[in-house]
Short mmCIF file of C-alpha atoms in Angstrom, two decimals:
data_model
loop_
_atom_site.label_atom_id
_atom_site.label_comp_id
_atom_site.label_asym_id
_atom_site.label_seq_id
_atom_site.Cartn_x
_atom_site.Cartn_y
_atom_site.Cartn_z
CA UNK A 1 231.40 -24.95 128.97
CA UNK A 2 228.26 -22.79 129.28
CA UNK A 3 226.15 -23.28 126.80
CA UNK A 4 224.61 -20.26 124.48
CA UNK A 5 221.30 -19.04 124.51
CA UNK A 6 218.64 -20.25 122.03
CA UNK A 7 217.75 -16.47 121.70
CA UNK A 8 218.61 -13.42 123.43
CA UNK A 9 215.75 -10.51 124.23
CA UNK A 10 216.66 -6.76 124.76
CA UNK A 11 214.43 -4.57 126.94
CA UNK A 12 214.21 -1.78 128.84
CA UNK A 13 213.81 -2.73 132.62
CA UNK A 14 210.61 -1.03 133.42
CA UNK A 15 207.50 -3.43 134.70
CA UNK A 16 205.98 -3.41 131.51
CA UNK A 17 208.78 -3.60 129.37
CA UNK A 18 209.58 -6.54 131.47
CA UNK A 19 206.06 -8.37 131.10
CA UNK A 20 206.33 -7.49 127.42
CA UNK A 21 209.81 -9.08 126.73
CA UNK A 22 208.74 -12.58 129.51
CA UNK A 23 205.31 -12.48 127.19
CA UNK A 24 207.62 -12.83 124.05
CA UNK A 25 210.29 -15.24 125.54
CA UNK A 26 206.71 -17.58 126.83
CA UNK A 27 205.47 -17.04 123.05
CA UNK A 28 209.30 -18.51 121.64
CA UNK A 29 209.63 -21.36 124.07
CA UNK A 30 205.59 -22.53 123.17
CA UNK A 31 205.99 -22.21 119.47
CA UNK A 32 209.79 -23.65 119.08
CA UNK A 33 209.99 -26.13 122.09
CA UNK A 34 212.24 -24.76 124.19
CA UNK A 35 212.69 -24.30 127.69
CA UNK A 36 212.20 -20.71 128.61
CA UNK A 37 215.13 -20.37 130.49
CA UNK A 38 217.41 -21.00 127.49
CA UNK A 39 216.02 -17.83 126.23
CA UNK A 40 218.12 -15.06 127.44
CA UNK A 41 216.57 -12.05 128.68
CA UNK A 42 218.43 -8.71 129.39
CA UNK A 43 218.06 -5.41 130.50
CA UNK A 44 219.21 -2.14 128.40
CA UNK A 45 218.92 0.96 130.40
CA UNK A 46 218.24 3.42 127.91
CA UNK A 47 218.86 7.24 128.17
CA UNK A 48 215.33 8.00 128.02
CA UNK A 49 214.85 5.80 131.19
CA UNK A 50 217.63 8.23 133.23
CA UNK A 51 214.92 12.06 132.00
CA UNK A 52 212.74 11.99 134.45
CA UNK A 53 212.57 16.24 135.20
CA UNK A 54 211.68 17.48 132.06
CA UNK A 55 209.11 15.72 128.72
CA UNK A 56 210.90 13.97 126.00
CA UNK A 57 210.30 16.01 123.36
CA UNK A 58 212.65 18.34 125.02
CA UNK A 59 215.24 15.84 124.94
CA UNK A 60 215.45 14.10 121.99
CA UNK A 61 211.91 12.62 121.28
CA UNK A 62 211.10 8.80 121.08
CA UNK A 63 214.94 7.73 120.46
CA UNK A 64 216.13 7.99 123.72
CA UNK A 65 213.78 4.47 124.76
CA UNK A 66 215.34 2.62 121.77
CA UNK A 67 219.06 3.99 121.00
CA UNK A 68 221.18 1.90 124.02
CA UNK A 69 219.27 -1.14 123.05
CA UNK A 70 219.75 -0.90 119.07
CA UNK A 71 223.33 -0.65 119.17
CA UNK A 72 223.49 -3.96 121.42
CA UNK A 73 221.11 -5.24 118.20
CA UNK A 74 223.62 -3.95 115.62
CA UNK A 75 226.51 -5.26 117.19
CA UNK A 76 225.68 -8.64 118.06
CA UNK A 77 224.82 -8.57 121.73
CA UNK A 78 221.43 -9.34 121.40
CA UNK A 79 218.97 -11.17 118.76
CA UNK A 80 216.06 -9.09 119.27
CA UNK A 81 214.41 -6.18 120.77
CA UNK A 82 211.19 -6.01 122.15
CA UNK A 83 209.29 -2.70 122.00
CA UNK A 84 206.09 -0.74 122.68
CA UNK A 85 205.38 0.34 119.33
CA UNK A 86 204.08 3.63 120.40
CA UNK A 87 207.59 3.96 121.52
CA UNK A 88 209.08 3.65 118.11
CA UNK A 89 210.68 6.08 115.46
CA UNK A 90 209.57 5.96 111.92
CA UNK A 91 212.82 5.56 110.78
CA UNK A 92 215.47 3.14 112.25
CA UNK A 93 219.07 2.97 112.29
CA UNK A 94 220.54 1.36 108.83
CA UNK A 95 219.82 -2.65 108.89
CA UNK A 96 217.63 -2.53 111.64
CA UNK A 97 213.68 -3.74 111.05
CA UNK A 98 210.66 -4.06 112.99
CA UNK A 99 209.89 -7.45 111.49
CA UNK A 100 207.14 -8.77 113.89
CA UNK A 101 204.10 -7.32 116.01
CA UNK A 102 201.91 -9.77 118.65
CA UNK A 103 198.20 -9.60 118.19
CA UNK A 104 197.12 -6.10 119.31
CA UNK A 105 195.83 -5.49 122.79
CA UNK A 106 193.15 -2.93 123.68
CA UNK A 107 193.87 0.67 122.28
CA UNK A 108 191.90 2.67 124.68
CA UNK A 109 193.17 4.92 127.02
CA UNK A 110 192.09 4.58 130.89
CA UNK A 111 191.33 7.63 133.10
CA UNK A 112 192.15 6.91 136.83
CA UNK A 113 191.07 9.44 139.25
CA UNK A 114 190.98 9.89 142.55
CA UNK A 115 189.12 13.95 143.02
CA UNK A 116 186.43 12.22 140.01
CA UNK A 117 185.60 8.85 138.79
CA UNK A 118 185.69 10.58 135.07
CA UNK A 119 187.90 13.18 132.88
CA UNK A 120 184.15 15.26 132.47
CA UNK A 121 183.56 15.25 136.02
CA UNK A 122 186.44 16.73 137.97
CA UNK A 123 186.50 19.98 139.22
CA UNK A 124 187.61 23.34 137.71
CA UNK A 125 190.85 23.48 137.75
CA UNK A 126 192.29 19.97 138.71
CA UNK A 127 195.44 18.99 138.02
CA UNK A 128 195.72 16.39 135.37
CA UNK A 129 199.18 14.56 135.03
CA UNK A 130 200.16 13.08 131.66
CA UNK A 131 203.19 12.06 129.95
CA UNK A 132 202.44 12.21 126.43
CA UNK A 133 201.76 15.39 124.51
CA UNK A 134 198.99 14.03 122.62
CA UNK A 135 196.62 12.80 125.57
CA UNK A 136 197.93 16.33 126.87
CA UNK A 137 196.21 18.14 123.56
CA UNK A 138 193.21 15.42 123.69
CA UNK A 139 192.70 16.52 127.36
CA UNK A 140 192.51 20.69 126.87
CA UNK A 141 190.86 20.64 123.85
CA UNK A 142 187.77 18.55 126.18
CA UNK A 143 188.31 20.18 129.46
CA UNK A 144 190.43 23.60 128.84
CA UNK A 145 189.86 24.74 132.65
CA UNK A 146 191.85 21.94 133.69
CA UNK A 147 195.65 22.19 134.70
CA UNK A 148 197.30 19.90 132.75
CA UNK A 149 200.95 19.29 133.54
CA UNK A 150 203.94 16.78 132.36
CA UNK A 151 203.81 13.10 134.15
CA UNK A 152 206.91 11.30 133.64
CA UNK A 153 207.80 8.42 135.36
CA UNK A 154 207.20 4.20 134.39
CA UNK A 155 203.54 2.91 135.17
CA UNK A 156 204.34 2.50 138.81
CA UNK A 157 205.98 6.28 139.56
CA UNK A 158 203.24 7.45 138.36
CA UNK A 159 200.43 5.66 139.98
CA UNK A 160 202.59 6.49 143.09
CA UNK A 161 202.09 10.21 142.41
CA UNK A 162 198.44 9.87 141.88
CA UNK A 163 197.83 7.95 144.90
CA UNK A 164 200.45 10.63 146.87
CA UNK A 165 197.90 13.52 145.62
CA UNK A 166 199.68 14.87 143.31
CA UNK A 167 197.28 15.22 140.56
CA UNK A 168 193.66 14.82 140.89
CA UNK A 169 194.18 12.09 137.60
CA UNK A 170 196.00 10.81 135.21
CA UNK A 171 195.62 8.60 131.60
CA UNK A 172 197.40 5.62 130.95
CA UNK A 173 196.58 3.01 127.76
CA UNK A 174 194.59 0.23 128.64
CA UNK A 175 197.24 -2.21 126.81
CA UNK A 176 200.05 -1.91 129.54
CA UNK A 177 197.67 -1.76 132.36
CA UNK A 178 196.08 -5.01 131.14
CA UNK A 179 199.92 -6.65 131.06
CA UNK A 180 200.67 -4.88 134.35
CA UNK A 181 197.29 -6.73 135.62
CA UNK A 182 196.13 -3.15 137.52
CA UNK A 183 193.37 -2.58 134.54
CA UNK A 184 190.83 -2.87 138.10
CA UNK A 185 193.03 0.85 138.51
CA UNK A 186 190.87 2.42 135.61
CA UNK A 187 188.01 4.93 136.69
CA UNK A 188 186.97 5.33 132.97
CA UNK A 189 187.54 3.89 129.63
CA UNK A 190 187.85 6.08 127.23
CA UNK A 191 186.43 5.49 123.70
CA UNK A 192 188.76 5.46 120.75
CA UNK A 193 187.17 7.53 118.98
CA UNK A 194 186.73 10.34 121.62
CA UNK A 195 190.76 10.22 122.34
CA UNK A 196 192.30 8.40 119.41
CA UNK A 197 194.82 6.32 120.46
CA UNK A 198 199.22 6.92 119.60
CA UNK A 199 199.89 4.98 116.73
CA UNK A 200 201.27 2.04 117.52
CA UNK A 201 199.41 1.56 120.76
CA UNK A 202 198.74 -1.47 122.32
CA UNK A 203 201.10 -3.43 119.90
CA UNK A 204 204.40 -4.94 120.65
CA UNK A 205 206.69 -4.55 118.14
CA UNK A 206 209.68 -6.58 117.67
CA UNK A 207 213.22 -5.43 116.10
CA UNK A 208 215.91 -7.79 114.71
CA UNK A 209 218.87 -7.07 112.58
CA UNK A 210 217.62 -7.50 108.40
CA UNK A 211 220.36 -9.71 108.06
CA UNK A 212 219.66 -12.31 110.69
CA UNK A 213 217.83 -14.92 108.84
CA UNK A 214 217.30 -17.24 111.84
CA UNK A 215 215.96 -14.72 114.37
CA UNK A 216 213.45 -13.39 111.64
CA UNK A 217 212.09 -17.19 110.82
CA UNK A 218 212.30 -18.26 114.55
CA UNK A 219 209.91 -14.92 114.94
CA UNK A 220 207.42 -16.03 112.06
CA UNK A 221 204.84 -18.13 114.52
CA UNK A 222 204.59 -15.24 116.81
CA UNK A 223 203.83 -12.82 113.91
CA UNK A 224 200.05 -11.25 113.84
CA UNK A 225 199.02 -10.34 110.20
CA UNK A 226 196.39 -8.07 110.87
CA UNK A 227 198.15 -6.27 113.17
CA UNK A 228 201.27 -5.91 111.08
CA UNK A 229 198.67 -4.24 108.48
CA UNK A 230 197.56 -1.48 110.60
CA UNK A 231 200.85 -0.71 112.18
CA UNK A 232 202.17 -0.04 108.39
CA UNK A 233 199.31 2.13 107.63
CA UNK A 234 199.60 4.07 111.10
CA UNK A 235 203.48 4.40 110.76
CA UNK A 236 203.37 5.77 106.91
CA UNK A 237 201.18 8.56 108.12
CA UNK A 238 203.67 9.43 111.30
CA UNK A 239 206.06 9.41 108.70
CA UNK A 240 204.58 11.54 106.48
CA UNK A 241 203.94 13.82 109.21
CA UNK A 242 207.41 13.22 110.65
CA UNK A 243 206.02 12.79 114.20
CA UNK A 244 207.93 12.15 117.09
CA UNK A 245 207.10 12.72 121.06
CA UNK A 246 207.42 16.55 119.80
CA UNK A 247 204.00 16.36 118.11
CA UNK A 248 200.48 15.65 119.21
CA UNK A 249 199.85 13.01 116.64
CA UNK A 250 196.87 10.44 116.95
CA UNK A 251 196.28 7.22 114.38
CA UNK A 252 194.62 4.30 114.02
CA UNK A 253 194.22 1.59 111.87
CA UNK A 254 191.59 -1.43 111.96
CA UNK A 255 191.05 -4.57 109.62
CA UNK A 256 187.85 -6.09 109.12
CA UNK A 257 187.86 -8.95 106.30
CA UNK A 258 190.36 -6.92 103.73
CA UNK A 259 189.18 -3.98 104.24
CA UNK A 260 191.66 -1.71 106.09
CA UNK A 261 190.43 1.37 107.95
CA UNK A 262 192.46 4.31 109.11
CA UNK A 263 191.65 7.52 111.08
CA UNK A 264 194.77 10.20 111.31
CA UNK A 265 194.67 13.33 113.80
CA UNK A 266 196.81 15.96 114.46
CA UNK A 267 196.31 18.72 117.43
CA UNK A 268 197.95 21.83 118.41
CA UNK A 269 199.17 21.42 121.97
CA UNK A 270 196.90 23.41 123.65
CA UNK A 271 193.71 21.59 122.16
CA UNK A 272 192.73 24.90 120.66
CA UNK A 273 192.98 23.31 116.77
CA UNK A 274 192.74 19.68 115.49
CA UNK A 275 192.10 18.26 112.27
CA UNK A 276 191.21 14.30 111.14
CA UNK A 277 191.35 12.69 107.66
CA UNK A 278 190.31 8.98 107.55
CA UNK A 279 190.58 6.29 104.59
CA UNK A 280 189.45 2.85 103.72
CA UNK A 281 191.06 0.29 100.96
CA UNK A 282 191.98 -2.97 100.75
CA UNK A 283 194.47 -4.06 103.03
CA UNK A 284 197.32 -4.45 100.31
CA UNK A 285 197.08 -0.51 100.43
CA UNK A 286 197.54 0.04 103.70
CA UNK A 287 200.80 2.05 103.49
CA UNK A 288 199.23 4.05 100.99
CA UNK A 289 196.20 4.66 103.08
CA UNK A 290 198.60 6.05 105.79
CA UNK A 291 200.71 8.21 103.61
CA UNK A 292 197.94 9.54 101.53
CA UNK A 293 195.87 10.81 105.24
CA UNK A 294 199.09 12.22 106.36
CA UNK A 295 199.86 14.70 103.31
CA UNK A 296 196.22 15.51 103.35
CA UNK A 297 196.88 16.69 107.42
CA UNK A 298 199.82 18.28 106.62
CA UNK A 299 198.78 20.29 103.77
CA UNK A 300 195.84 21.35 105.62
CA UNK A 301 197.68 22.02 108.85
CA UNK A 302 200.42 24.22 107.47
CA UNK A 303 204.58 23.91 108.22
CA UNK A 304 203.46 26.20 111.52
CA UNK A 305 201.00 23.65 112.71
CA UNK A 306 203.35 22.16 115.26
CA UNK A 307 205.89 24.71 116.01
CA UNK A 308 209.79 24.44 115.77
CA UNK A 309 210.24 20.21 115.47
#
């Protein structure tokens, strides 16, 4: 008789969810000594895998990466989920938790591009290709003459269109290039604080069912502290702000000693508007911190800010 796995890992099938959920399942076997292969790792295709013609927010927002692979958490088919946070609704389905994050990973975009070396020094008029609305707003609201247009596709489709000529360049975070081992890709880092990062980026997040005692204690070793700390403080301000892929929404958080700091931006899709709020508290507070820079954004912002959600 077969014998069951130790644990069993949901993940989408994409290269980096891939190197994300084999990074976790290395992590498990180190810190509980077990073989890796007793660790069980499986592939959800999720809906939002299948859109490729037309952006997210269009069809459903960040959901469609998670929904396929939380109901196999909810009913028993797998132990845990691993997860881009970036990727993640603020609210989950009913008994569902994100009850672990790794140690964060660089939060920087990368510009790659092939007509320029830098986002400053292509040509009027380019064509920039980006999947996310929010490096979409960070980009016209720096370079307006450009030609910014949705880039959807996993790390690898896209790189393909770049390289095919496409677009003169795209923007991808630094975190899953880094995994993916093509950082050497990157034409330009870009500062944090000149394109603040999603919230969430660069951290892997890990879901488990509330109820599942074991899973959450077997996940306790692999849990980062700090990291857990910002992540609350960036996701109470998406919250607050109820962001989604429909939204150009930028946060992040950062720890030093116990003092947490967050920075909160919202932009109007075109670039034409944006508007920051930052805080600082002890790290206790961070949810606060979060919440408290949201409101401040949205009152100042206005329901119309974004649009229809």
């Amino acid at each position: 008789m077969a014998q069951s796995p130790f644990l069993r890992i949901g993940t989408r099938g994409s290269a980096l969810a891939l190197a994300q959920a084999h990074l976790v399942r290395r992590l498990l076997s180190q810190a509980h000594g077990v073989p890796e292969d007793d660790i069980a790792v499986k592939i959800i295709k999720t809906t939002g895998d299948a859109i490729l013609d037309r952006p997210l927010s269009e069809a459903g927002g960040k959901g469609l990466f998670t929904k396929e692979i939380e109901e196999q958490l909810l009913d028993g088919r797998i132990d845990l989920a691993v997860h881009s946070s970036k990727d993640m609704p603020t609210a989950l389905p009913e008994g569902l938790g994100l009850v672990c994050f790794l140690a964060r990973e660089d939060v920087r975009d990368g510009f790659i591009g092939r007509a320029a070396t830098t986002l400053a020094g292509l040509p009027q008029g380019a064509v920039v290709g980006s999947s996310s609305l929010r490096r979409q707003a960070q980009i016209r609201r720096e370079r307006p003459d450009l030609d910014v247009v949705t880039f959807r596709g996993n790390v690898q489709t896209r790189m393909a269109k770049l390289n095919a000529g496409e677009v003169a360049g795209t923007m991808l975070a630094m975190a899953g290039l880094n995994r993916l081992g093509i950082a050497h890709e990157v034409t330009e880092i870009v500062a944090a604080d000149r394109f603040l990062p999603a919230v969430g980026q660069g951290a892997i997040g890990i879901e488990t069912r509330l109820d599942d005692i074991r899973t959450r204690d077997l996940l306790v070793p692999l849990d980062h502290p700090p990291t857990a700390l910002a992540l609350a403080a960036e996701r109470a301000f998406l919250a607050v702000l109820d962001g989604s892929c429909r939204t150009p929404i930028a946060g992040l958080a950062t720890l030093v000693g116990d003092t947490l700091s967050f920075t909160g931006e919202i932009l109007r899709p075109d670039g034409s508007e944006s508007h920051v709020a930052a805080r600082s508290g002890r790290s206790a507070e961070a949810v606060a911190l979060g919440r408290d820079a949201g409101a401040e954004l949205k009152g100042r912002a206005g329901a119309g800010f974004f649009g229809p959600s």
